[in-house]
Short mmCIF file of C-alpha atoms in Angstrom, two decimals:
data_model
loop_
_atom_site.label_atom_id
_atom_site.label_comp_id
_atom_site.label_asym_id
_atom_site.label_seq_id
_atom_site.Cartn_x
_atom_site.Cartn_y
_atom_site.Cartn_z
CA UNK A 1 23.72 -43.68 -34.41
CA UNK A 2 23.48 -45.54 -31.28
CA UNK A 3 20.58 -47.16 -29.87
CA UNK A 4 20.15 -45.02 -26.80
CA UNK A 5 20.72 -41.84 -28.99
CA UNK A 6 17.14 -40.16 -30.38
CA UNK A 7 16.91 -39.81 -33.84
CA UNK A 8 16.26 -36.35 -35.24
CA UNK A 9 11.85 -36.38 -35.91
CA UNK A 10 11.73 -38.07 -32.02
CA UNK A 11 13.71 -35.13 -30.54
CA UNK A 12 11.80 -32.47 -32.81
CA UNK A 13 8.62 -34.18 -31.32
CA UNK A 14 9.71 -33.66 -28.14
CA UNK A 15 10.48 -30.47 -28.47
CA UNK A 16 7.27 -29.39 -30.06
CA UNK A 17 4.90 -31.11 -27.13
CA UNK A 18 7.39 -28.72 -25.01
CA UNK A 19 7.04 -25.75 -27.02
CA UNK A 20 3.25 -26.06 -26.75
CA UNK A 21 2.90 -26.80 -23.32
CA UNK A 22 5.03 -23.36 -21.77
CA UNK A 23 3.57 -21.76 -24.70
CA UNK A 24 -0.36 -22.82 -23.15
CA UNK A 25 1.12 -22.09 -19.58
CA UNK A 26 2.04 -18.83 -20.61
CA UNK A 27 -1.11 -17.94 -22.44
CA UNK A 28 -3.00 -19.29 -19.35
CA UNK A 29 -1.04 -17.26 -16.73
CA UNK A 30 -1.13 -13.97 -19.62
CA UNK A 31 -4.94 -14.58 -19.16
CA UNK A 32 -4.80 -14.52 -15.22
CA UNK A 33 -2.60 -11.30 -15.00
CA UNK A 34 -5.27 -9.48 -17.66
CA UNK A 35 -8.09 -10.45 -15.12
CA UNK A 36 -6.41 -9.49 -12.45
CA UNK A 37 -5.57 -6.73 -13.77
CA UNK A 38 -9.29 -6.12 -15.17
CA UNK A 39 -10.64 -6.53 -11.71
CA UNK A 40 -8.57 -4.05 -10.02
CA UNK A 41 -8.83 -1.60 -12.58
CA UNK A 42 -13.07 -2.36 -12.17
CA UNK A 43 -12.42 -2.02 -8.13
CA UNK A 44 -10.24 1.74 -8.62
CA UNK A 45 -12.32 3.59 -10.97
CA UNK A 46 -14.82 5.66 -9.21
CA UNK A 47 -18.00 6.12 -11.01
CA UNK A 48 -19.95 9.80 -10.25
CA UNK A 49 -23.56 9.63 -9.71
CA UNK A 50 -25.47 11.69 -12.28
CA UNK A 51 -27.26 13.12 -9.90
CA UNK A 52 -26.27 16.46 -7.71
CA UNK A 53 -27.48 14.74 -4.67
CA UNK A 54 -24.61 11.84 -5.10
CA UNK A 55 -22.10 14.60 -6.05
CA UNK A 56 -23.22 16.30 -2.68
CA UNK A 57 -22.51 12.85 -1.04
CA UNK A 58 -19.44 12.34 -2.13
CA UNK A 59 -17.90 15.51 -1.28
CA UNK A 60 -19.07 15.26 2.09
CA UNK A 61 -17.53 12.10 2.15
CA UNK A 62 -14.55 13.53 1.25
CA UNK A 63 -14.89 16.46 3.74
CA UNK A 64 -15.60 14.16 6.24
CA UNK A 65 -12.23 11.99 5.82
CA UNK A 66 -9.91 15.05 5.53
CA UNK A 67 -11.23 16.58 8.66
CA UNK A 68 -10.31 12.69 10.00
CA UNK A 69 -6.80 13.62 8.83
CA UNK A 70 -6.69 16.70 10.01
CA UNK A 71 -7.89 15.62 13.49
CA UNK A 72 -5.30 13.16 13.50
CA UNK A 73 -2.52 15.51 12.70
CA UNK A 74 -3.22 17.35 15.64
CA UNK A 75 -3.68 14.40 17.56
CA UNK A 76 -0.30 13.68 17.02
CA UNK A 77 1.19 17.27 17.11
CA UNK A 78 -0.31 17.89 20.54
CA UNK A 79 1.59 14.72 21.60
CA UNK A 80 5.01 16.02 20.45
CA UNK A 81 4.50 19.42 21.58
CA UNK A 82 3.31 18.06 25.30
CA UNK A 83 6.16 15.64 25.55
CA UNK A 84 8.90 18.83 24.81
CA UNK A 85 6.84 20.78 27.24
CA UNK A 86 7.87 18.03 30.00
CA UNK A 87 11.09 17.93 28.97
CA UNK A 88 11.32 22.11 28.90
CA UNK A 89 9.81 21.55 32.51
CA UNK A 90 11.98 19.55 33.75
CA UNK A 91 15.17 20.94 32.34
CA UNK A 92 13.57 24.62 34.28
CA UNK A 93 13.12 22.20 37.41
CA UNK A 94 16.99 21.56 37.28
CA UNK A 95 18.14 24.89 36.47
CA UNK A 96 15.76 26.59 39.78
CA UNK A 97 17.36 23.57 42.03
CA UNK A 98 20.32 24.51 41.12
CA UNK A 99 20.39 28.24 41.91
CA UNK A 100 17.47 28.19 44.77
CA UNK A 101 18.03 26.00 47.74
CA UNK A 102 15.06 25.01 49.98
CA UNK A 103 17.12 24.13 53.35
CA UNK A 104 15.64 25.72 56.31
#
């Protein structure tokens, strides 16, 4: 051996500080992602009251943001349909100047 090459137990050292260290980052970051993951799990469950008066609460909650929805549907059906009305308007605006002149 050569004196810049590393003899076997230095290079099995090495690799074994290594091996721990990614092995602590990845037991670190495994630790993040489960409380990330324990958080948003927490945030999405939705607990029921016991009570009928919570149960009332809730669906009107939920009544109240469909009709939102459905309101906003409209909203935007009533925009489509009015925008082909003015273009069915004006295509019958072109059609009667065609056929009816207005010369006097």
């Amino acid at each position: 051996m050569t004196s810049k090459s590393l003899s076997r137990q230095e290079l099995r050292s090495r690799f074994q500080t290594w091996f721990d260290k990614s092995n602590e980052k990845q037991a670190a970051r495994s630790l993040e992602y489960i409380k990330i993951n324990d958080k948003k799990s927490k945030i999405n469950k939705v607990k029921l009251p016991p009570t009928n008066k919570g149960l009332k609460k809730l669906k009107e909650k939920s009544k109240y943001e469909n009709q939102l929805r459905i309101e906003e549907r409209k909203k935007k059906m009533s925009r489509e349909e009015s925008l082909e009305d003015e273009e069915s308007r004006e295509t019958n605006l072109s059609r009667n100047l065609k056929y009816f002149n207005f010369t006097a």
